[in-house]
Amino acid sequence: MCKAFNINNIHMKVILIGATGIIGKIILSELKKYEHIQVVTVSRSGGTDIRADISSLDQIKEMYTRVGSFDAVINAAGDCWVGSFNEMTEDNWYIGIKNKMMGQINLVMVGKDLINNNGSFTLTSGFISDDPIKGTINYSVANGGIDNFVFAASIELERGIRVNAVSPGSVVENYDGNMNTPATGQYPVSHSRIAHAYYKSAFGYLSGQVFRVWESSTQYIRK
Ligand SMILES: NC(=O)c1ccc[n+]([C@@H]2O[C@H](COP(=O)([O-])OP(=O)(O)OC[C@H]3O[C@@H](n4cnc5c(N)ncnc54)[C@H](OP(=O)(O)O)[C@@H]3O)[C@@H](O)[C@H]2O)c1
């Protein structure tokens, strides 16, 4: 790109939640390449700059207080309940609702008043809402909630603030060619494509989008 048109080299402080996970590590290693990007890493159990659990509203508030001024939030965290739908209880539903769904929504709810002008929020949903796998219905519903949340929230946010979701396909750390996994036969998405989607969401121009990063040869694309 011609340097004159590259407006992306101003200093930015980015909060990366879930930085120790499979996807978080991919994002972190990409962001570290750019001198103008300062990353504050977050997880529950440590090995990061800050410990915080996004399922707790108080801990989200404390996290933002500790970070101070910031330009972007990238969340690659959020657990759900895993198990058979036939044995699922109502309480099991609330695990994903509280953690993956409300945790991410609260990051935006609280963060929208604190983030710098023209800042961005990037949330994580996932292919399971469009291409379901047995035993992960809690993920399907939480992911669908996040995809719809970013669409609706984008028209409410002010001061040039953007919000998007990245919906990754199957992402694994070291692919060994074994197709007999819960995501039967799906070809894992490359780490590079994952990194590009999060970068585009956080530092690009669009808002209210779901960037689906799927391996088109094997992932079912719901019409
Ligand atoms: N990997 C895939 O194939 C795939 C595909 C589609 C979507 N996704 C979604 O992407 C997200 C990350 O997946 P992953 O495979 O990278 O998971 P992972 O390897 O289990 O990593 C999760 C990361 O998030 C942190 N974390 C989890 N719950 C948290 C919470 N409540 N508050 C703060 N930090 C929390 C974990 O650290 P601590 O445990 O220390 O907190 C860890 O750093 C998940 O929401 C997942 O559903 C993954």
PDB file of N, CA and C in Angstrom, residues 117-156:
ATOM      1  N   ASN A 117     -12.265   7.456  21.227  1.00  0.00           N
ATOM      2  CA  ASN A 117     -13.016   7.704  19.994  1.00  0.00           C
ATOM      3  C   ASN A 117     -12.489   6.804  18.883  1.00  0.00           C
ATOM      4  N   ASN A 118     -13.395   6.334  18.028  1.00  0.00           N
ATOM      5  CA  ASN A 118     -13.039   5.484  16.882  1.00  0.00           C
ATOM      6  C   ASN A 118     -12.427   4.150  17.283  1.00  0.00           C
ATOM      7  N   GLY A 119     -12.654   3.755  18.529  1.00  0.00           N
ATOM      8  CA  GLY A 119     -12.143   2.464  18.990  1.00  0.00           C
ATOM      9  C   GLY A 119     -12.983   1.309  18.453  1.00  0.00           C
ATOM     10  N   SER A 120     -12.537   0.092  18.765  1.00  0.00           N
ATOM     11  CA  SER A 120     -13.276  -1.068  18.240  1.00  0.00           C
ATOM     12  C   SER A 120     -13.328  -2.203  19.253  1.00  0.00           C
ATOM     13  N   PHE A 121     -14.417  -2.951  19.162  1.00  0.00           N
ATOM     14  CA  PHE A 121     -14.581  -4.189  19.935  1.00  0.00           C
ATOM     15  C   PHE A 121     -14.671  -5.347  18.940  1.00  0.00           C
ATOM     16  N   THR A 122     -13.883  -6.372  19.167  1.00  0.00           N
ATOM     17  CA  THR A 122     -13.961  -7.585  18.348  1.00  0.00           C
ATOM     18  C   THR A 122     -14.286  -8.759  19.257  1.00  0.00           C
ATOM     19  N   LEU A 123     -15.447  -9.354  19.040  1.00  0.00           N
ATOM     20  CA  LEU A 123     -15.888 -10.493  19.841  1.00  0.00           C
ATOM     21  C   LEU A 123     -15.680 -11.776  19.039  1.00  0.00           C
ATOM     22  N   THR A 124     -15.824 -12.911  19.728  1.00  0.00           N
ATOM     23  CA  THR A 124     -15.633 -14.198  19.047  1.00  0.00           C
ATOM     24  C   THR A 124     -16.893 -15.041  19.169  1.00  0.00           C
ATOM     25  N   SER A 125     -17.414 -15.459  18.020  1.00  0.00           N
ATOM     26  CA  SER A 125     -18.539 -16.420  18.037  1.00  0.00           C
ATOM     27  C   SER A 125     -17.992 -17.768  17.582  1.00  0.00           C
ATOM     28  N   GLY A 126     -18.376 -18.275  16.432  1.00  0.00           N
ATOM     29  CA  GLY A 126     -17.815 -19.545  15.983  1.00  0.00           C
ATOM     30  C   GLY A 126     -18.753 -20.304  15.074  1.00  0.00           C
ATOM     31  N   PHE A 127     -18.158 -21.196  14.281  1.00  0.00           N
ATOM     32  CA  PHE A 127     -18.908 -21.881  13.224  1.00  0.00           C
ATOM     33  C   PHE A 127     -20.036 -22.761  13.747  1.00  0.00           C
ATOM     34  N   ILE A 128     -19.988 -23.121  15.054  1.00  0.00           N
ATOM     35  CA  ILE A 128     -20.947 -24.101  15.579  1.00  0.00           C
ATOM     36  C   ILE A 128     -22.393 -23.594  15.524  1.00  0.00           C
ATOM     37  N   SER A 129     -22.570 -22.260  15.433  1.00  0.00           N
ATOM     38  CA  SER A 129     -23.946 -21.755  15.310  1.00  0.00           C
ATOM     39  C   SER A 129     -24.505 -21.992  13.915  1.00  0.00           C
ATOM     40  N   ASP A 130     -23.643 -22.174  12.930  1.00  0.00           N
ATOM     41  CA  ASP A 130     -24.109 -22.399  11.557  1.00  0.00           C
ATOM     42  C   ASP A 130     -23.911 -23.839  11.115  1.00  0.00           C
ATOM     43  N   ASP A 131     -22.979 -24.516  11.721  1.00  0.00           N
ATOM     44  CA  ASP A 131     -22.607 -25.882  11.309  1.00  0.00           C
ATOM     45  C   ASP A 131     -22.454 -26.697  12.597  1.00  0.00           C
ATOM     46  N   PRO A 132     -23.595 -27.083  13.210  1.00  0.00           N
ATOM     47  CA  PRO A 132     -23.557 -27.604  14.580  1.00  0.00           C
ATOM     48  C   PRO A 132     -22.864 -28.962  14.733  1.00  0.00           C
ATOM     49  N   ILE A 133     -22.371 -29.174  15.944  1.00  0.00           N
ATOM     50  CA  ILE A 133     -21.724 -30.430  16.332  1.00  0.00           C
ATOM     51  C   ILE A 133     -22.472 -30.947  17.548  1.00  0.00           C
ATOM     52  N   LYS A 134     -22.733 -32.237  17.601  1.00  0.00           N
ATOM     53  CA  LYS A 134     -23.448 -32.805  18.756  1.00  0.00           C
ATOM     54  C   LYS A 134     -22.695 -32.516  20.051  1.00  0.00           C
ATOM     55  N   GLY A 135     -23.438 -32.148  21.083  1.00  0.00           N
ATOM     56  CA  GLY A 135     -22.844 -31.914  22.397  1.00  0.00           C
ATOM     57  C   GLY A 135     -22.433 -30.471  22.637  1.00  0.00           C
ATOM     58  N   THR A 136     -22.624 -29.600  21.630  1.00  0.00           N
ATOM     59  CA  THR A 136     -22.168 -28.211  21.800  1.00  0.00           C
ATOM     60  C   THR A 136     -23.291 -27.204  21.544  1.00  0.00           C
ATOM     61  N   ILE A 137     -24.520 -27.601  21.903  1.00  0.00           N
ATOM     62  CA  ILE A 137     -25.669 -26.717  21.628  1.00  0.00           C
ATOM     63  C   ILE A 137     -25.563 -25.403  22.413  1.00  0.00           C
ATOM     64  N   ASN A 138     -24.906 -25.453  23.572  1.00  0.00           N
ATOM     65  CA  ASN A 138     -24.724 -24.236  24.362  1.00  0.00           C
ATOM     66  C   ASN A 138     -23.852 -23.226  23.591  1.00  0.00           C
ATOM     67  N   TYR A 139     -22.843 -23.724  22.880  1.00  0.00           N
ATOM     68  CA  TYR A 139     -22.008 -22.859  22.024  1.00  0.00           C
ATOM     69  C   TYR A 139     -22.821 -22.308  20.857  1.00  0.00           C
ATOM     70  N   SER A 140     -23.653 -23.179  20.244  1.00  0.00           N
ATOM     71  CA  SER A 140     -24.430 -22.730  19.084  1.00  0.00           C
ATOM     72  C   SER A 140     -25.280 -21.516  19.431  1.00  0.00           C
ATOM     73  N   VAL A 141     -25.924 -21.591  20.586  1.00  0.00           N
ATOM     74  CA  VAL A 141     -26.842 -20.519  20.986  1.00  0.00           C
ATOM     75  C   VAL A 141     -26.072 -19.258  21.405  1.00  0.00           C
ATOM     76  N   ALA A 142     -25.005 -19.436  22.181  1.00  0.00           N
ATOM     77  CA  ALA A 142     -24.201 -18.272  22.601  1.00  0.00           C
ATOM     78  C   ALA A 142     -23.596 -17.583  21.374  1.00  0.00           C
ATOM     79  N   ASN A 143     -23.089 -18.372  20.439  1.00  0.00           N
ATOM     80  CA  ASN A 143     -22.488 -17.789  19.220  1.00  0.00           C
ATOM     81  C   ASN A 143     -23.521 -17.004  18.422  1.00  0.00           C
ATOM     82  N   GLY A 144     -24.714 -17.604  18.270  1.00  0.00           N
ATOM     83  CA  GLY A 144     -25.770 -16.912  17.531  1.00  0.00           C
ATOM     84  C   GLY A 144     -26.136 -15.599  18.202  1.00  0.00           C
ATOM     85  N   GLY A 145     -26.148 -15.602  19.542  1.00  0.00           N
ATOM     86  CA  GLY A 145     -26.439 -14.375  20.288  1.00  0.00           C
ATOM     87  C   GLY A 145     -25.396 -13.299  20.002  1.00  0.00           C
ATOM     88  N   ILE A 146     -24.145 -13.699  19.960  1.00  0.00           N
ATOM     89  CA  ILE A 146     -23.072 -12.730  19.705  1.00  0.00           C
ATOM     90  C   ILE A 146     -23.160 -12.179  18.284  1.00  0.00           C
ATOM     91  N   ASP A 147     -23.429 -13.050  17.307  1.00  0.00           N
ATOM     92  CA  ASP A 147     -23.549 -12.577  15.915  1.00  0.00           C
ATOM     93  C   ASP A 147     -24.664 -11.539  15.792  1.00  0.00           C
ATOM     94  N   ASN A 148     -25.775 -11.779  16.447  1.00  0.00           N
ATOM     95  CA  ASN A 148     -26.885 -10.822  16.378  1.00  0.00           C
ATOM     96  C   ASN A 148     -26.606  -9.583  17.221  1.00  0.00           C
ATOM     97  N   PHE A 149     -25.900  -9.770  18.337  1.00  0.00           N
ATOM     98  CA  PHE A 149     -25.582  -8.620  19.187  1.00  0.00           C
ATOM     99  C   PHE A 149     -24.743  -7.586  18.428  1.00  0.00           C
ATOM    100  N   VAL A 150     -23.700  -8.018  17.728  1.00  0.00           N
ATOM    101  CA  VAL A 150     -22.828  -7.027  17.067  1.00  0.00           C
ATOM    102  C   VAL A 150     -23.590  -6.281  15.972  1.00  0.00           C
ATOM    103  N   PHE A 151     -24.508  -6.984  15.312  1.00  0.00           N
ATOM    104  CA  PHE A 151     -25.312  -6.355  14.258  1.00  0.00           C
ATOM    105  C   PHE A 151     -26.149  -5.219  14.861  1.00  0.00           C
ATOM    106  N   ALA A 152     -26.844  -5.527  15.973  1.00  0.00           N
ATOM    107  CA  ALA A 152     -27.738  -4.539  16.588  1.00  0.00           C
ATOM    108  C   ALA A 152     -26.962  -3.449  17.324  1.00  0.00           C
ATOM    109  N   ALA A 153     -25.894  -3.822  18.029  1.00  0.00           N
ATOM    110  CA  ALA A 153     -25.136  -2.837  18.816  1.00  0.00           C
ATOM    111  C   ALA A 153     -24.442  -1.828  17.908  1.00  0.00           C
ATOM    112  N   SER A 154     -24.085  -2.252  16.698  1.00  0.00           N
ATOM    113  CA  SER A 154     -23.328  -1.356  15.810  1.00  0.00           C
ATOM    114  C   SER A 154     -24.106  -0.096  15.465  1.00  0.00           C
ATOM    115  N   ILE A 155     -25.437  -0.185  15.454  1.00  0.00           N
ATOM    116  CA  ILE A 155     -26.217   1.014  15.104  1.00  0.00           C
ATOM    117  C   ILE A 155     -26.456   1.903  16.322  1.00  0.00           C
ATOM    118  N   GLU A 156     -26.066   1.429  17.509  1.00  0.00           N
ATOM    119  CA  GLU A 156     -26.266   2.208  18.739  1.00  0.00           C
ATOM    120  C   GLU A 156     -24.989   2.931  19.169  1.00  0.00           C
TER     121      GLU A 156
END
